[in-house]
Amino acid sequence: MTCDLTIAGAGPVGCALALCMKKVVKDIRLIDAASITNLRQERRKLAISYGSKVILNRLGIWQNLRDVTAINQI
């Protein structure tokens, strides 16, 4: 089975990369250590930098995220 691009890791970075590349790469495979039959809803919290927010906004997915709050102090 061949493809144009294989991305190892279906976490936040791998998924964002797949979305970025979908306009220029015809056939993308996203692989992950977790089995497709073993999917679960991710419950961990992520701290997303402003630069990452800009990327997600440009990909058109920032507005679809739920429970987003600003980090006011570290």
Short mmCIF file of N, CA and C in Angstrom, two decimals, residues 18-45:
data_model
loop_
_atom_site.label_atom_id
_atom_site.label_comp_id
_atom_site.label_asym_id
_atom_site.label_seq_id
_atom_site.Cartn_x
_atom_site.Cartn_y
_atom_site.Cartn_z
N ALA A 18 -1.54 16.99 9.07
CA ALA A 18 -2.37 16.39 8.02
C ALA A 18 -3.32 17.43 7.42
N LEU A 19 -3.92 18.25 8.27
CA LEU A 19 -4.81 19.30 7.76
C LEU A 19 -4.06 20.33 6.93
N CYS A 20 -2.84 20.67 7.36
CA CYS A 20 -2.02 21.63 6.60
C CYS A 20 -1.66 21.09 5.22
N MET A 21 -1.37 19.82 5.15
CA MET A 21 -0.85 19.23 3.92
C MET A 21 -1.94 18.78 2.95
N LYS A 22 -3.19 18.72 3.38
CA LYS A 22 -4.23 18.13 2.53
C LYS A 22 -4.47 18.89 1.23
N LYS A 23 -4.09 20.15 1.15
CA LYS A 23 -4.28 20.92 -0.09
C LYS A 23 -3.19 20.65 -1.11
N VAL A 24 -2.03 20.16 -0.66
CA VAL A 24 -0.91 19.96 -1.59
C VAL A 24 -0.52 18.49 -1.76
N VAL A 25 -0.99 17.64 -0.89
CA VAL A 25 -0.66 16.22 -0.97
C VAL A 25 -1.96 15.44 -1.18
N LYS A 26 -1.95 14.60 -2.21
CA LYS A 26 -3.18 13.89 -2.58
C LYS A 26 -3.57 12.79 -1.60
N ASP A 27 -2.62 11.92 -1.24
CA ASP A 27 -2.94 10.75 -0.42
C ASP A 27 -2.12 10.77 0.86
N ILE A 28 -2.77 11.08 1.99
CA ILE A 28 -2.09 11.17 3.28
C ILE A 28 -2.57 10.02 4.16
N ARG A 29 -1.62 9.35 4.81
CA ARG A 29 -1.95 8.31 5.79
C ARG A 29 -1.50 8.81 7.15
N LEU A 30 -2.38 8.75 8.09
CA LEU A 30 -2.11 9.16 9.47
C LEU A 30 -2.11 7.88 10.30
N ILE A 31 -0.97 7.51 10.85
CA ILE A 31 -0.89 6.28 11.63
C ILE A 31 -0.56 6.61 13.07
N ASP A 32 -1.00 5.73 13.97
CA ASP A 32 -0.79 5.97 15.39
C ASP A 32 -0.65 4.64 16.11
N ALA A 33 0.01 4.64 17.24
CA ALA A 33 0.19 3.42 18.02
C ALA A 33 -1.14 2.89 18.55
N ALA A 34 -2.10 3.77 18.79
CA ALA A 34 -3.43 3.35 19.27
C ALA A 34 -4.21 2.73 18.11
N SER A 35 -4.87 1.67 18.39
CA SER A 35 -5.68 0.98 17.38
C SER A 35 -6.94 1.76 17.07
N ILE A 36 -7.39 1.70 15.83
CA ILE A 36 -8.64 2.38 15.43
C ILE A 36 -9.83 1.80 16.19
N THR A 37 -9.73 0.53 16.59
CA THR A 37 -10.82 -0.09 17.36
C THR A 37 -10.75 0.27 18.83
N ASN A 38 -9.69 0.96 19.23
CA ASN A 38 -9.49 1.31 20.63
C ASN A 38 -9.56 2.82 20.85
N LEU A 39 -10.33 3.52 20.02
CA LEU A 39 -10.43 4.97 20.14
C LEU A 39 -11.14 5.36 21.43
N ARG A 40 -10.70 6.46 22.00
CA ARG A 40 -11.36 6.99 23.20
C ARG A 40 -11.31 8.50 23.14
N GLN A 41 -12.19 9.10 23.86
CA GLN A 41 -12.19 10.55 23.92
C GLN A 41 -11.03 11.00 24.80
N GLU A 42 -10.22 11.90 24.25
CA GLU A 42 -9.06 12.40 24.99
C GLU A 42 -9.53 13.38 26.06
N ARG A 43 -9.08 13.18 27.28
CA ARG A 43 -9.53 14.02 28.40
C ARG A 43 -8.43 14.88 28.99
N ARG A 44 -7.21 14.77 28.48
CA ARG A 44 -6.17 15.62 29.07
C ARG A 44 -6.29 17.04 28.55
N LYS A 45 -5.79 17.93 29.35
CA LYS A 45 -5.82 19.35 29.01
C LYS A 45 -4.55 19.70 28.26
#
